[in-house]
Short mmCIF file of C-alpha atoms and ligand atoms in Angstrom, two decimals:
data_model
loop_
_atom_site.label_atom_id
_atom_site.label_comp_id
_atom_site.label_asym_id
_atom_site.label_seq_id
_atom_site.Cartn_x
_atom_site.Cartn_y
_atom_site.Cartn_z
CA MET Z 1 110.17 77.89 156.53
CA GLY Z 2 113.46 76.10 157.18
CA THR Z 3 114.64 75.54 160.71
CA PHE Z 4 117.86 77.50 160.11
CA LEU Z 5 116.34 80.83 159.11
CA SER Z 6 117.48 83.65 161.37
CA LYS Z 7 114.79 84.74 163.84
CA LYS Z 8 115.01 88.27 162.52
CA PHE Z 9 113.39 87.10 159.26
CA LEU Z 10 110.55 85.05 160.73
CA ASP Z 11 107.95 87.76 160.00
CA LEU Z 12 109.38 88.84 156.67
CA HIS Z 13 106.88 89.08 153.81
CA ALA Z 14 108.91 88.88 150.65
CA TYR Z 15 108.12 90.87 147.51
CA THR Z 16 105.98 89.02 144.96
CA PRO Z 17 107.25 89.64 141.43
CA GLY Z 18 104.77 89.74 138.55
CA GLU Z 19 104.22 86.49 136.66
CA GLN Z 20 106.95 85.68 134.14
CA PRO Z 21 105.58 82.84 132.00
CA GLN Z 22 108.32 81.26 129.93
CA ASP Z 23 106.12 80.14 127.05
CA MET Z 24 105.46 83.46 125.20
CA ALA Z 25 101.83 82.37 124.78
CA TYR Z 26 100.54 85.52 126.49
CA THR Z 27 100.07 89.12 125.51
CA LYS Z 28 102.24 90.23 128.39
CA LEU Z 29 101.10 93.52 129.92
CA ASN Z 30 101.89 92.81 133.56
CA THR Z 31 105.44 93.91 134.45
CA ASN Z 32 105.94 97.21 132.62
CA GLU Z 33 108.60 95.94 130.24
CA SER Z 34 109.17 97.59 126.89
CA PRO Z 35 107.48 95.75 124.01
CA PHE Z 36 110.41 96.79 121.80
CA ALA Z 37 113.61 94.73 121.42
CA PRO Z 38 116.90 96.35 122.44
CA SER Z 39 118.54 98.32 119.61
CA PRO Z 40 120.62 96.27 117.10
CA LEU Z 41 123.82 97.86 118.47
CA VAL Z 42 123.00 96.45 121.92
CA GLU Z 43 122.72 92.94 120.50
CA GLU Z 44 125.99 93.34 118.61
CA LYS Z 45 127.94 94.61 121.63
CA VAL Z 46 126.54 91.93 123.94
CA ARG Z 47 127.57 89.24 121.46
CA GLU Z 48 131.11 90.67 121.31
CA GLU Z 49 131.33 90.84 125.09
CA ALA Z 50 130.17 87.22 125.46
CA GLY Z 51 133.56 86.15 124.08
CA ARG Z 52 135.26 87.76 127.11
CA LEU Z 53 133.16 86.14 129.82
CA ASN Z 54 136.21 84.28 131.14
CA LEU Z 55 137.39 87.60 132.62
CA TYR Z 56 135.83 89.49 135.52
CA CYS Z 57 134.04 92.67 134.63
CA ASP Z 58 135.28 96.13 135.65
CA PRO Z 59 133.98 96.58 139.22
CA GLU Z 60 134.23 100.36 138.78
CA CYS Z 61 132.15 100.24 135.55
CA ARG Z 62 134.34 103.09 134.32
CA LEU Z 63 133.25 103.25 130.66
CA LEU Z 64 129.60 102.85 131.60
CA ARG Z 65 129.82 105.55 134.25
CA GLN Z 66 131.51 107.99 131.91
CA ARG Z 67 128.89 107.40 129.25
CA ALA Z 68 126.04 107.74 131.76
CA ALA Z 69 127.62 110.88 133.23
CA SER Z 70 127.46 112.63 129.86
CA LEU Z 71 123.89 111.42 129.28
CA TYR Z 72 122.69 112.74 132.64
CA GLY Z 73 124.83 115.89 132.65
CA VAL Z 74 126.71 115.00 135.86
CA ALA Z 75 130.25 113.84 136.77
CA ALA Z 76 131.21 110.15 136.83
CA ALA Z 77 131.59 110.50 140.63
CA ASN Z 78 127.84 111.26 140.82
CA ILE Z 79 126.86 107.88 139.35
CA LEU Z 80 126.65 104.38 140.72
CA PRO Z 81 125.63 101.73 138.16
CA VAL Z 82 123.65 98.87 139.73
CA ASN Z 83 122.21 95.47 138.91
CA GLY Z 84 118.72 96.85 138.26
CA SER Z 85 117.38 99.81 140.23
CA ASP Z 86 116.01 97.39 142.83
CA GLU Z 87 119.61 96.90 143.90
CA LEU Z 88 120.09 100.65 144.25
CA LEU Z 89 117.02 100.78 146.48
CA TYR Z 90 118.39 97.92 148.53
CA PHE Z 91 121.82 99.55 148.91
CA ALA Z 92 120.17 102.84 149.91
CA PHE Z 93 117.94 101.29 152.57
CA MET Z 94 120.95 99.42 153.92
CA ALA Z 95 123.21 102.48 153.86
CA PHE Z 96 120.91 105.15 155.30
CA GLY Z 97 118.28 103.43 157.44
CA ASP Z 98 118.33 101.76 160.84
CA ALA Z 99 116.15 101.44 163.94
CA GLU Z 100 116.71 105.15 164.78
CA HIS Z 101 116.24 106.36 161.19
CA PRO Z 102 112.78 105.42 159.89
CA VAL Z 103 111.84 105.73 156.27
CA ALA Z 104 108.69 107.44 155.02
CA TYR Z 105 106.84 106.49 151.83
CA PRO Z 106 103.25 106.53 150.51
CA ASP Z 107 100.76 103.79 151.39
CA ILE Z 108 100.19 103.05 147.71
CA SER Z 109 103.55 102.76 146.01
CA TYR Z 110 106.17 100.29 144.87
CA GLY Z 111 105.82 97.13 146.98
CA PHE Z 112 109.54 96.70 147.50
CA TYR Z 113 109.90 99.74 149.78
CA SER Z 114 108.21 98.02 152.72
CA VAL Z 115 110.15 94.81 152.07
CA TYR Z 116 113.52 96.58 152.00
CA ALA Z 117 112.58 98.42 155.19
CA ALA Z 118 111.63 95.14 156.88
CA VAL Z 119 114.69 93.19 155.73
CA ASN Z 120 116.93 95.96 157.07
CA GLN Z 121 114.88 96.31 160.28
CA ILE Z 122 114.01 99.94 159.53
CA PRO Z 123 110.72 101.30 160.93
CA SER Z 124 108.36 102.43 158.15
CA HIS Z 125 106.36 105.65 158.31
CA VAL Z 126 103.57 105.00 155.83
CA ILE Z 127 101.79 108.16 154.63
CA PRO Z 128 98.41 107.76 152.90
CA LEU Z 129 97.89 109.25 149.46
CA ARG Z 130 94.81 111.44 149.07
CA GLU Z 131 91.46 109.88 148.20
CA ASP Z 132 92.15 110.38 144.47
CA PHE Z 133 95.61 108.75 144.85
CA SER Z 134 97.48 112.02 144.37
CA LEU Z 135 100.36 112.77 146.74
CA ASP Z 136 100.30 115.90 148.89
CA TYR Z 137 103.97 116.97 148.88
CA ARG Z 138 103.39 118.97 152.08
CA ASP Z 139 103.03 115.65 153.95
CA TYR Z 140 106.76 115.15 153.36
CA CYS Z 141 108.07 118.68 153.96
CA GLY Z 142 110.14 119.08 157.14
CA LEU Z 143 109.54 115.44 158.07
CA HIS Z 144 113.13 114.89 159.22
CA GLU Z 145 113.01 111.27 158.14
CA ASN Z 146 114.51 109.47 155.18
CA ILE Z 147 111.98 109.48 152.36
CA VAL Z 148 111.38 107.38 149.28
CA ILE Z 149 108.94 108.42 146.58
CA ALA Z 150 108.43 106.94 143.12
CA ASN Z 151 107.92 109.67 140.53
CA PRO Z 152 105.78 108.96 138.60
CA ASN Z 153 104.29 106.81 141.31
CA ALA Z 154 103.64 103.11 140.77
CA PRO Z 155 101.13 101.59 140.37
CA THR Z 156 99.12 104.81 139.99
CA GLY Z 157 101.25 106.49 137.28
CA ILE Z 158 100.63 109.92 138.84
CA LEU Z 159 103.47 112.45 138.46
CA LEU Z 160 104.72 115.11 140.88
CA PRO Z 161 106.16 118.33 139.43
CA VAL Z 162 109.86 118.93 140.08
CA TRP Z 163 109.21 122.03 142.23
CA GLN Z 164 107.29 119.88 144.74
CA ILE Z 165 110.14 117.36 144.85
CA GLU Z 166 112.54 120.25 145.42
CA GLU Z 167 110.47 121.47 148.38
CA ILE Z 168 110.62 118.00 149.93
CA VAL Z 169 114.39 117.74 149.40
CA ARG Z 170 115.08 121.31 150.59
CA SER Z 171 113.03 120.93 153.77
CA ASN Z 172 114.70 117.67 154.88
CA PRO Z 173 118.37 118.66 154.67
CA HIS Z 174 119.56 116.13 157.25
CA ASN Z 175 117.89 113.13 155.62
CA VAL Z 176 118.18 111.28 152.35
CA VAL Z 177 115.34 111.78 149.88
CA LEU Z 178 115.30 109.00 147.32
CA ILE Z 179 113.31 109.73 144.17
CA ASP Z 180 112.68 106.57 142.20
CA GLU Z 181 112.41 107.62 138.55
CA ALA Z 182 111.85 104.17 137.05
CA TYR Z 183 109.13 105.60 134.77
CA ILE Z 184 110.33 109.17 134.25
CA ASP Z 185 111.01 108.79 130.51
CA PHE Z 186 107.34 108.52 129.59
CA GLY Z 187 106.45 112.19 129.91
CA GLY Z 188 107.85 113.33 133.27
CA GLN Z 189 110.64 115.76 134.06
CA SER Z 190 113.62 114.28 135.88
CA CYS Z 191 114.92 115.88 139.06
CA VAL Z 192 118.51 114.75 138.36
CA PRO Z 193 119.69 118.40 137.84
CA LEU Z 194 118.79 119.07 141.50
CA ILE Z 195 121.66 116.86 142.68
CA HIS Z 196 123.99 119.81 141.95
CA LYS Z 197 122.09 121.84 144.52
CA TYR Z 198 121.20 119.30 147.22
CA ASP Z 199 123.60 116.73 148.65
CA ASN Z 200 120.75 114.75 150.27
CA LEU Z 201 118.96 113.89 147.00
CA LEU Z 202 119.39 110.41 145.52
CA VAL Z 203 117.75 109.65 142.18
CA ALA Z 204 117.21 106.06 141.01
CA GLN Z 205 116.90 105.41 137.29
CA THR Z 206 116.54 102.16 135.38
CA PHE Z 207 117.13 100.92 131.84
CA SER Z 208 114.46 98.23 132.38
CA LYS Z 209 111.54 100.23 131.04
CA SER Z 210 112.27 102.92 128.45
CA ARG Z 211 115.53 101.33 127.28
CA SER Z 212 114.32 97.76 126.78
CA LEU Z 213 116.88 96.15 129.11
CA ALA Z 214 114.76 94.59 131.87
CA GLY Z 215 116.45 91.23 131.34
CA ALA Z 216 119.96 92.70 131.47
CA ARG Z 217 119.39 94.31 134.91
CA LEU Z 218 120.83 97.81 134.75
CA GLY Z 219 120.02 100.83 136.86
CA PHE Z 220 121.79 103.92 138.18
CA GLY Z 221 121.97 105.84 141.40
CA ILE Z 222 122.62 109.52 140.72
CA ALA Z 223 123.54 111.80 143.63
CA SER Z 224 126.21 113.93 145.30
CA SER Z 225 129.63 112.25 145.31
CA GLN Z 226 129.24 111.90 149.08
CA LEU Z 227 126.06 109.78 148.79
CA VAL Z 228 127.51 107.81 145.89
CA GLY Z 229 130.59 107.14 148.05
CA ASP Z 230 128.42 105.75 150.85
CA LEU Z 231 126.50 103.55 148.42
CA SER Z 232 129.79 102.35 146.92
CA THR Z 233 130.93 101.26 150.37
CA ILE Z 234 127.85 99.08 150.58
CA LYS Z 235 128.40 97.77 147.05
CA TYR Z 236 132.01 96.79 147.81
CA SER Z 237 130.81 95.14 151.01
CA VAL Z 238 128.20 93.06 149.18
CA ASP Z 239 129.11 92.35 145.56
CA PRO Z 240 131.78 94.34 143.67
CA TYR Z 241 131.11 92.59 140.32
CA HIS Z 242 127.35 93.13 140.42
CA VAL Z 243 126.97 94.68 136.94
CA ASN Z 244 128.19 91.98 134.60
CA ARG Z 245 130.23 92.45 131.43
CA MET Z 246 127.39 91.98 128.98
CA THR Z 247 125.18 94.38 130.86
CA GLN Z 248 127.87 97.06 130.96
CA ALA Z 249 128.31 96.71 127.19
CA ALA Z 250 124.54 96.71 126.64
CA GLY Z 251 124.13 99.88 128.70
CA ILE Z 252 126.78 101.81 126.74
CA ALA Z 253 125.29 100.68 123.41
CA ALA Z 254 121.80 101.63 124.61
CA MET Z 255 123.00 105.15 125.39
CA ASP Z 256 124.75 105.33 122.01
CA THR Z 257 121.39 104.68 120.35
CA ASP Z 258 119.42 107.18 122.36
CA ALA Z 259 117.20 108.30 119.45
CA TYR Z 260 115.84 104.74 119.11
CA TYR Z 261 114.64 104.75 122.73
CA LYS Z 262 113.17 108.22 122.46
CA ASP Z 263 111.10 107.08 119.45
CA ASN Z 264 109.91 104.05 121.40
CA CYS Z 265 108.90 106.24 124.35
CA ARG Z 266 106.91 108.46 121.99
CA SER Z 267 105.02 105.40 120.66
CA ILE Z 268 104.28 104.25 124.19
CA MET Z 269 102.90 107.68 125.09
CA GLU Z 270 100.69 107.68 121.98
CA ASN Z 271 99.46 104.18 122.75
CA ARG Z 272 98.79 105.23 126.35
CA ALA Z 273 96.57 108.11 125.21
CA TYR Z 274 94.77 105.81 122.76
CA THR Z 275 94.20 103.02 125.31
CA THR Z 276 93.06 105.46 127.99
CA ARG Z 277 90.52 107.04 125.64
CA ARG Z 278 89.14 103.68 124.50
CA LEU Z 279 88.88 102.35 128.07
CA GLU Z 280 87.14 105.52 129.22
CA GLU Z 281 84.65 105.09 126.38
CA MET Z 282 83.91 101.65 127.83
CA GLY Z 283 83.17 103.18 131.24
CA PHE Z 284 86.56 102.70 132.95
CA CYS Z 285 88.01 105.18 135.38
CA VAL Z 286 91.70 105.56 134.41
CA LEU Z 287 94.10 107.48 136.65
CA PRO Z 288 96.15 110.15 134.81
CA SER Z 289 99.37 108.32 133.97
CA SER Z 290 102.83 109.63 133.11
CA ALA Z 291 104.26 106.10 133.05
CA ASN Z 292 104.31 103.15 130.62
CA PHE Z 293 101.28 101.65 132.36
CA ILE Z 294 97.80 102.73 133.33
CA PHE Z 295 95.83 101.97 136.45
CA ALA Z 296 92.15 101.44 135.71
CA ARG Z 297 88.95 100.19 137.26
CA HIS Z 298 85.49 99.47 135.94
CA PRO Z 299 82.35 100.04 138.04
CA ARG Z 300 80.85 96.71 136.95
CA MET Z 301 83.79 94.33 137.19
CA SER Z 302 86.18 93.76 140.08
CA GLY Z 303 89.92 94.05 139.48
CA GLU Z 304 90.40 90.40 140.32
CA ALA Z 305 87.65 89.23 137.93
CA LEU Z 306 89.09 91.34 135.14
CA TYR Z 307 92.59 90.00 135.76
CA LEU Z 308 91.40 86.38 135.85
CA ARG Z 309 89.17 86.64 132.77
CA LEU Z 310 91.86 88.37 130.75
CA LYS Z 311 94.28 85.64 131.78
CA GLU Z 312 91.85 83.03 130.44
CA LYS Z 313 92.10 84.94 127.16
CA ALA Z 314 95.92 84.76 127.33
CA ILE Z 315 96.37 88.41 128.34
CA LEU Z 316 98.36 89.13 131.49
CA VAL Z 317 97.79 92.32 133.47
CA ARG Z 318 98.67 92.98 137.12
CA HIS Z 319 96.22 92.91 139.99
CA PHE Z 320 97.07 93.80 143.59
CA LYS Z 321 94.93 92.54 146.45
CA THR Z 322 96.12 95.49 148.56
CA ALA Z 323 93.52 97.64 150.41
CA ARG Z 324 92.33 100.73 148.47
CA ILE Z 325 93.45 99.39 145.07
CA ALA Z 326 91.90 95.92 144.85
CA ASP Z 327 89.33 97.24 142.33
CA PHE Z 328 92.04 98.24 139.87
CA VAL Z 329 94.20 96.48 137.33
CA ARG Z 330 97.55 97.82 136.15
CA ILE Z 331 98.00 97.51 132.42
CA THR Z 332 101.42 97.91 130.80
CA ILE Z 333 101.33 99.93 127.60
CA GLY Z 334 102.66 97.88 124.71
CA THR Z 335 102.47 98.19 120.95
CA LYS Z 336 99.31 99.40 119.23
CA GLU Z 337 98.62 95.78 118.19
CA GLN Z 338 98.91 94.55 121.78
CA MET Z 339 96.61 97.33 122.97
CA ASP Z 340 94.02 96.39 120.35
CA ILE Z 341 94.13 92.76 121.52
CA LEU Z 342 93.54 93.95 125.08
CA LEU Z 343 90.78 96.40 124.15
CA GLN Z 344 88.92 93.84 122.11
CA ALA Z 345 89.08 91.29 124.93
CA VAL Z 346 87.93 93.83 127.53
CA SER Z 347 85.05 94.95 125.34
CA GLN Z 348 83.98 91.32 124.87
CA LEU Z 349 84.13 90.65 128.63
CA LEU Z 350 81.94 93.68 129.32
CA ASP Z 351 79.44 92.58 126.65
CA ASP Z 352 79.35 89.08 128.12
CA SER Z 353 78.75 90.46 131.62
CA ASP Z 354 75.91 92.65 130.25
CA GLY Z 355 74.20 89.56 128.84
CA GLN Z 356 74.30 87.67 132.16
N1 PMP P 1 111.00 101.14 141.01
C1 PMP P 1 109.76 100.97 140.58
C2 PMP P 1 108.73 101.98 140.96
C3 PMP P 1 109.42 99.85 139.80
O1 PMP P 1 108.15 99.67 139.40
C4 PMP P 1 110.42 98.93 139.46
C5 PMP P 1 110.09 97.74 138.59
N2 PMP P 1 109.59 96.65 139.24
C6 PMP P 1 111.71 99.14 139.94
C7 PMP P 1 111.98 100.26 140.71
C8 PMP P 1 112.82 98.18 139.72
O2 PMP P 1 113.19 98.05 138.40
P1 PMP P 1 114.54 97.37 137.97
O3 PMP P 1 115.12 96.67 139.16
O4 PMP P 1 114.18 96.47 136.86
O5 PMP P 1 115.44 98.51 137.53
#
């Protein structure tokens, strides 16, 4: 720690991103990216835009917002494009939380929520998931605190039905309920239509997963124009040009090739069912996932051992040392070929451990 760091950050535990090896030597199933390249139109539009990099981008992201508004069935004033949905989360914590306004979220969820709370000095109200990692929506009804829930949850993959989200939003009318839909395109139902009914609902979406743009950094906040206005104030106080030219062009082109992404999502869902079945046949317990990853544990091998041995075989999955989930690994669903590489390696590891 440097001697100049502000005292308020002395106890800060930063978020640890998943490994991003730069040598492509791994079957990479650790950070929930899409295994599919962006659509050809995205590549073409990014190349065109590269020739205009001498000029600042549109801070209002007007074309992108209009396009996203028609995709989501809302007005442009209901949308804030962001530099990855992490940025939306950050803006929201900054805008709506403070020492008097704690934020509630589940004990097992996206690791950034506690970090954003800490960096903004917001008290956290951490609510345990049930024993089976499902979320009891009644824990959040009438809480009168700001709330953030990933739906489907990460790293469990478990989905809440929209009516339960609605109950949470309806019963906390004086607080912001942020629903993080990073993985909603893999079989879940979005609660975006509820923004027309509730001005305290903020939905975060990302193009990092289903739309193959993790490296471009593009997400959206979707909410009442009042919430979007507050988030815009933060954006213009931090970084007006946060969504760069190439990313704006990539996002529009991605939406113009929607059918391509829908096909890819269908493949991921098929591969998820296939991988789950095969792992269960090998004795794994796999949580029911509506995301592009699965969370699995084996009674005979610890999560850490599985992670380390797969890494030796050039396969990267994610392991968290966190209490309650240290026995699990999170496996991103890739192509059928990638899943077969994983399944073969896992089967071999289990055979080897039988022989010992
Ligand atoms: N929310 C959840 C639940 C996530 O898992 C992630 C991916 N790490 C994000 C938000 C952020 O994604 P991005 O910033 O790439 O949009």
